[in-house]
Short mmCIF file of C-alpha atoms and ligand atoms in Angstrom, two decimals:
data_model
loop_
_atom_site.label_atom_id
_atom_site.label_comp_id
_atom_site.label_asym_id
_atom_site.label_seq_id
_atom_site.Cartn_x
_atom_site.Cartn_y
_atom_site.Cartn_z
CA MET A 11 -13.62 -14.18 15.09
CA ILE A 12 -9.93 -13.52 14.25
CA LYS A 13 -8.37 -16.98 14.74
CA GLU A 14 -4.69 -15.96 15.29
CA LYS A 15 -3.14 -18.93 13.48
CA ASP A 16 -5.08 -18.41 10.40
CA PHE A 17 -4.70 -14.71 10.07
CA SER A 18 -0.66 -14.85 10.64
CA ALA A 19 -0.62 -17.85 7.98
CA LYS A 20 -2.51 -15.34 5.53
CA LEU A 21 -0.46 -12.57 6.02
CA ALA A 22 2.53 -14.45 5.68
CA GLU A 23 1.37 -15.92 2.46
CA ALA A 24 0.44 -12.59 1.10
CA ARG A 25 3.61 -11.06 2.02
CA ASP A 26 5.67 -14.37 0.79
CA TYR A 27 4.02 -13.79 -2.92
CA ILE A 28 4.69 -10.19 -3.08
CA LYS A 29 8.26 -10.74 -1.74
CA GLU A 30 8.64 -13.57 -4.61
CA CYS A 31 7.05 -10.85 -7.46
CA VAL A 32 9.25 -8.04 -6.27
CA ARG A 33 12.53 -7.57 -4.84
CA MET A 34 12.24 -4.34 -2.77
CA SER A 35 11.90 -3.28 0.77
CA PRO A 36 9.85 0.10 1.31
CA ASP A 37 9.45 1.64 4.29
CA LEU A 38 6.84 4.08 3.15
CA GLY A 39 3.49 2.69 1.86
CA VAL A 40 0.89 5.31 0.17
CA ILE A 41 -2.94 4.82 -0.24
CA LEU A 42 -4.56 6.79 -3.15
CA GLY A 43 -8.20 7.60 -2.27
CA SER A 44 -11.24 7.89 -4.92
CA GLY A 45 -9.96 9.56 -8.13
CA LEU A 46 -6.54 10.25 -6.69
CA GLY A 47 -4.77 7.50 -8.25
CA ALA A 48 -2.18 9.50 -10.64
CA PHE A 49 0.20 9.24 -8.30
CA ALA A 50 0.96 6.08 -9.04
CA GLU A 51 2.16 7.16 -12.59
CA LEU A 52 5.00 8.59 -11.00
CA VAL A 53 6.70 5.96 -9.61
CA LEU A 54 9.73 4.36 -11.64
CA GLU A 55 10.87 1.10 -11.90
CA LYS A 56 7.44 -0.15 -11.25
CA GLN A 57 5.95 -3.27 -10.61
CA ALA A 58 2.46 -3.32 -10.16
CA ILE A 59 0.43 -6.49 -8.62
CA PRO A 60 -3.42 -6.80 -8.92
CA TYR A 61 -5.00 -7.21 -5.91
CA LYS A 62 -7.04 -10.26 -7.67
CA ASP A 63 -3.46 -11.89 -7.84
CA ILE A 64 -2.38 -11.74 -4.14
CA PRO A 65 -3.33 -14.58 -1.97
CA HIS A 66 -6.23 -13.61 0.37
CA PHE A 67 -6.60 -9.84 -0.68
CA PRO A 68 -10.10 -8.58 -1.22
CA THR A 69 -10.77 -7.35 -4.60
CA SER A 70 -11.73 -3.54 -4.91
CA THR A 71 -15.11 -2.90 -7.06
CA VAL A 72 -15.91 1.00 -6.68
CA GLU A 73 -15.65 3.38 -9.88
CA GLY A 74 -12.06 5.16 -9.90
CA HIS A 75 -10.35 2.36 -8.36
CA ALA A 76 -7.59 0.38 -10.20
CA GLY A 77 -7.26 -2.30 -7.69
CA GLN A 78 -3.40 -2.78 -7.56
CA LEU A 79 -0.29 -2.29 -5.14
CA VAL A 80 2.46 -0.53 -6.95
CA PHE A 81 6.13 -1.04 -5.89
CA GLY A 82 8.55 1.55 -7.21
CA LYS A 83 10.77 4.31 -6.86
CA VAL A 84 9.52 8.01 -6.14
CA ASP A 85 12.69 10.29 -6.44
CA GLY A 86 14.87 7.23 -5.50
CA ARG A 87 12.79 6.38 -2.58
CA GLN A 88 11.17 2.89 -2.72
CA VAL A 89 7.60 2.87 -1.86
CA VAL A 90 4.63 0.72 -2.04
CA VAL A 91 1.23 2.46 -3.24
CA MET A 92 -2.23 1.20 -3.11
CA GLN A 93 -4.13 2.23 -6.07
CA GLY A 94 -7.42 1.63 -4.86
CA ARG A 95 -8.54 0.49 -1.40
CA PHE A 96 -11.35 -1.79 0.27
CA HIS A 97 -14.25 0.00 1.75
CA PHE A 98 -16.44 -0.95 4.61
CA TYR A 99 -19.33 0.12 2.84
CA GLU A 100 -18.65 -2.33 -0.26
CA GLY A 101 -19.37 -5.14 2.56
CA TYR A 102 -15.71 -5.99 3.30
CA ASN A 103 -15.16 -6.72 7.11
CA MET A 104 -12.82 -4.52 9.06
CA HIS A 105 -10.10 -7.32 8.62
CA ASP A 106 -10.69 -7.41 5.12
CA VAL A 107 -10.39 -3.33 4.96
CA THR A 108 -7.38 -3.52 6.89
CA PHE A 109 -5.49 -6.34 5.61
CA PRO A 110 -3.26 -4.55 2.93
CA ILE A 111 -1.75 -2.41 5.84
CA ARG A 112 -1.10 -5.64 7.79
CA VAL A 113 0.97 -6.77 4.98
CA MET A 114 2.70 -3.59 4.15
CA GLN A 115 3.88 -3.96 8.00
CA GLY A 116 4.91 -7.64 7.36
CA LEU A 117 7.20 -6.12 4.43
CA GLY A 118 8.81 -3.76 6.94
CA VAL A 119 6.45 -0.54 5.75
CA THR A 120 7.11 1.96 8.90
CA GLY A 121 5.44 4.81 7.62
CA LEU A 122 1.90 5.47 5.78
CA VAL A 123 0.51 8.35 3.70
CA VAL A 124 -3.18 7.77 3.71
CA THR A 125 -5.34 9.81 1.32
CA ASN A 126 -9.18 10.12 0.56
CA ALA A 127 -11.93 11.82 -0.74
CA ALA A 128 -14.19 14.14 1.80
CA GLY A 129 -17.01 16.00 2.11
CA GLY A 130 -16.13 19.55 3.68
CA ILE A 131 -17.62 20.48 6.92
CA ASN A 132 -15.85 23.24 8.12
CA PRO A 133 -17.34 26.42 6.37
CA ASP A 134 -13.86 27.30 5.79
CA PHE A 135 -12.96 24.64 3.49
CA GLN A 136 -13.83 24.68 -0.34
CA PRO A 137 -14.26 21.96 -2.85
CA GLY A 138 -10.97 21.30 -4.44
CA ASP A 139 -8.99 22.05 -0.89
CA LEU A 140 -6.28 19.34 0.45
CA ILE A 141 -6.50 19.37 4.09
CA LEU A 142 -4.08 17.37 6.46
CA ILE A 143 -6.06 15.11 8.95
CA LYS A 144 -5.10 15.96 12.57
CA ASP A 145 -7.18 13.31 14.40
CA HIS A 146 -10.39 11.40 13.26
CA ILE A 147 -13.67 10.32 14.71
CA ASN A 148 -14.46 6.65 14.29
CA MET A 149 -18.25 6.69 13.46
CA MET A 150 -18.19 3.39 11.80
CA GLY A 151 -19.59 1.26 14.31
CA ASP A 152 -16.70 -0.90 14.20
CA ASN A 153 -13.02 -1.41 14.69
CA PRO A 154 -10.47 -3.34 12.90
CA LEU A 155 -8.53 -4.90 16.18
CA ARG A 156 -11.96 -5.98 17.85
CA GLY A 157 -11.46 -9.71 18.08
CA ALA A 158 -8.51 -11.45 19.56
CA ASN A 159 -5.13 -9.21 19.56
CA LEU A 160 -2.33 -10.36 18.01
CA SER A 161 0.76 -9.52 20.01
CA SER A 162 3.00 -9.90 17.46
CA LEU A 163 1.22 -7.31 15.59
CA GLY A 164 0.56 -4.94 18.22
CA PRO A 165 -0.43 -3.98 21.67
CA ARG A 166 -4.28 -5.06 22.95
CA PHE A 167 -4.94 -1.19 23.71
CA PRO A 168 -3.07 0.98 21.34
CA ASP A 169 -2.81 4.28 22.21
CA LEU A 170 -4.20 6.96 19.55
CA SER A 171 -3.60 10.03 21.14
CA ALA A 172 -0.98 10.91 18.11
CA ALA A 173 -2.34 8.98 15.64
CA TYR A 174 -1.62 11.32 12.82
CA ASN A 175 2.00 12.06 13.58
CA LEU A 176 2.69 15.56 14.68
CA GLU A 177 6.17 16.05 13.14
CA TRP A 178 5.00 14.94 9.73
CA ARG A 179 2.18 17.34 9.72
CA GLN A 180 4.65 19.95 10.59
CA LYS A 181 6.80 19.19 7.83
CA ALA A 182 3.48 18.41 5.17
CA LEU A 183 2.33 22.14 6.53
CA VAL A 184 5.17 23.74 5.24
CA ILE A 185 5.21 22.21 2.02
CA MET A 186 2.04 23.35 1.81
CA GLN A 187 2.89 26.67 1.98
CA ASN A 188 5.65 26.45 -0.46
CA TYR A 189 3.47 25.10 -2.83
CA GLY A 190 1.15 27.98 -2.38
CA LEU A 191 -1.91 25.88 -0.99
CA ARG A 192 -3.66 26.79 2.26
CA PRO A 193 -2.06 24.93 5.02
CA GLN A 194 -5.02 23.53 6.71
CA GLU A 195 -5.87 20.79 9.32
CA GLY A 196 -8.80 19.32 10.51
CA VAL A 197 -10.89 16.39 12.04
CA TYR A 198 -11.81 13.49 10.02
CA ALA A 199 -15.24 11.83 10.83
CA ALA A 200 -15.83 8.33 9.29
CA MET A 201 -19.08 6.96 8.32
CA SER A 202 -20.08 3.64 7.26
CA GLY A 203 -21.78 4.74 4.06
CA PRO A 204 -22.40 4.02 0.98
CA SER A 205 -25.41 6.56 1.49
CA TYR A 206 -24.29 10.31 1.78
CA GLU A 207 -24.84 12.07 5.34
CA THR A 208 -28.16 14.02 6.06
CA PRO A 209 -28.03 17.36 6.41
CA ALA A 210 -28.85 16.35 10.39
CA GLU A 211 -26.08 14.09 10.48
CA ILE A 212 -23.60 16.76 8.99
CA ARG A 213 -25.07 19.33 11.55
CA TYR A 214 -24.31 16.60 14.52
CA LEU A 215 -20.69 15.61 13.12
CA ARG A 216 -19.97 19.41 13.16
CA ALA A 217 -21.13 19.91 16.74
CA ILE A 218 -18.79 17.06 17.64
CA GLY A 219 -15.82 18.48 16.26
CA ALA A 220 -15.51 16.94 12.55
CA ASP A 221 -14.26 19.23 9.48
CA MET A 222 -14.67 16.87 7.11
CA VAL A 223 -16.56 13.52 6.66
CA GLY A 224 -15.67 10.23 4.25
CA MET A 225 -16.14 6.54 4.41
CA SER A 226 -12.67 5.60 4.54
CA THR A 227 -9.07 5.90 6.08
CA VAL A 228 -9.82 5.40 9.77
CA PRO A 229 -9.74 1.79 9.73
CA GLU A 230 -6.30 1.41 8.31
CA VAL A 231 -5.00 4.33 10.52
CA ILE A 232 -5.99 2.24 13.46
CA VAL A 233 -4.62 -0.70 12.19
CA ALA A 234 -1.48 1.43 10.68
CA ASN A 235 -0.82 2.64 14.57
CA HIS A 236 -1.37 -0.81 16.28
CA GLY A 237 1.30 -1.98 13.90
CA GLY A 238 3.75 1.09 15.07
CA MET A 239 3.67 3.09 11.81
CA GLN A 240 3.71 6.50 11.30
CA VAL A 241 1.04 8.23 9.70
CA LEU A 242 -0.02 11.12 7.69
CA GLY A 243 -3.38 11.46 6.26
CA ILE A 244 -4.70 13.83 3.50
CA SER A 245 -8.32 14.82 2.35
CA CYS A 246 -9.37 16.44 -0.58
CA VAL A 247 -12.48 17.89 -0.24
CA THR A 248 -14.26 16.96 -3.14
CA ASN A 249 -17.83 18.48 -2.15
CA MET A 250 -19.21 20.41 0.47
CA ALA A 251 -21.22 18.16 2.81
CA ALA A 252 -24.55 17.49 2.77
CA GLY A 253 -26.73 20.96 3.94
CA ILE A 254 -23.90 22.82 3.49
CA LEU A 255 -25.02 23.98 0.35
CA ALA A 256 -28.13 24.24 -1.38
CA GLN A 257 -27.19 21.30 -3.70
CA LYS A 258 -27.18 17.65 -4.01
CA LEU A 259 -24.34 15.51 -3.58
CA SER A 260 -23.10 13.01 -6.17
CA HIS A 261 -20.11 10.51 -6.87
CA VAL A 262 -19.94 12.42 -10.10
CA GLU A 263 -19.09 15.94 -8.24
CA VAL A 264 -16.66 13.71 -5.98
CA MET A 265 -14.54 11.94 -8.82
CA GLU A 266 -14.68 15.69 -11.06
CA THR A 267 -13.28 17.68 -8.05
CA ALA A 268 -10.67 15.05 -7.39
CA GLY A 269 -9.72 15.00 -10.81
CA ARG A 270 -9.60 18.73 -11.42
CA ILE A 271 -6.72 18.94 -8.03
CA GLU A 272 -5.01 15.53 -8.87
CA LYS A 273 -2.14 17.50 -10.34
CA GLN A 274 -1.38 19.50 -7.17
CA PHE A 275 -2.11 16.66 -4.94
CA VAL A 276 0.63 14.33 -7.02
CA SER A 277 3.41 16.91 -6.82
CA PHE A 278 2.49 17.46 -3.08
CA VAL A 279 2.59 13.53 -2.48
CA GLN A 280 5.66 13.46 -4.36
CA GLU A 281 7.43 16.47 -2.28
CA LEU A 282 6.19 14.37 1.12
CA VAL A 283 7.81 11.25 -0.19
CA ARG A 284 11.04 13.08 -0.28
CA VAL A 285 10.91 14.65 2.91
CA LEU A 286 9.12 12.13 5.50
N1 HPA B 16 -19.10 12.41 2.62
C1 HPA B 16 -19.11 11.16 2.90
N2 HPA B 16 -18.01 10.70 2.07
C2 HPA B 16 -17.59 11.48 0.97
C3 HPA B 16 -17.90 12.57 0.60
C4 HPA B 16 -19.23 13.04 1.84
O1 HPA B 16 -20.12 14.32 1.44
N3 HPA B 16 -17.48 13.02 -0.26
C5 HPA B 16 -16.39 12.43 -0.82
N4 HPA B 16 -16.47 10.97 0.05
#
């Protein structure tokens, strides 16, 4: 059970520690998913704080995640970048998974770009495609807002009917067109993982309207919306989901595909930081 006083105090400690380390007030946060960490290299006047140094921050364990909060400027705009995120499948609870979003909220962040690696369910997608998230389906069996509501952070029953900001999506689609990327959108289904899905689960997800599947993003997006942030979500299709092609899924394939499109991805996010 989330205890209001404890949680607020932890948040304040984390925020105050960061404020002592960096004299910046970014309004935009970026979460870099598996294999997509290279964007952090674009950040100038960089100040990186390892997660392990921030009070009450969980630490990231999965391969491909550096585990640090990077502050700095991209094209003159102040940003805070999560290089590596906390996954529900690692064993963290939903409050831990979303703690960094709350800290960003405390630091004055009002917009969030969330990225992930995902399996493609929609047969129009191909490995290597970047897809804008237009909506999500929470299949994780939990919700980060369960428990007492901290009204200082947001409302008890937040509206998610436009969880992925329409205006931002439209801007992102224009950028995709300009960059020669196919301007595609889809619905992201979040599973708890860590096992990949079965072909039957993928057929089910397809039937209920999902275009891609992953093991992250939804908790952070729920909390960001609760905290009044505007959100843009991008999935990198690293593989076709289970049963779509006659081949096995592997984390190696996921990381390889992410690596292959990393340059495109980095330019895309850089342009987003300019226009959002
Ligand atoms: N399923 C779930 N999560 C994923 C996948 C997948 O196929 N690919 C990358 N993350």
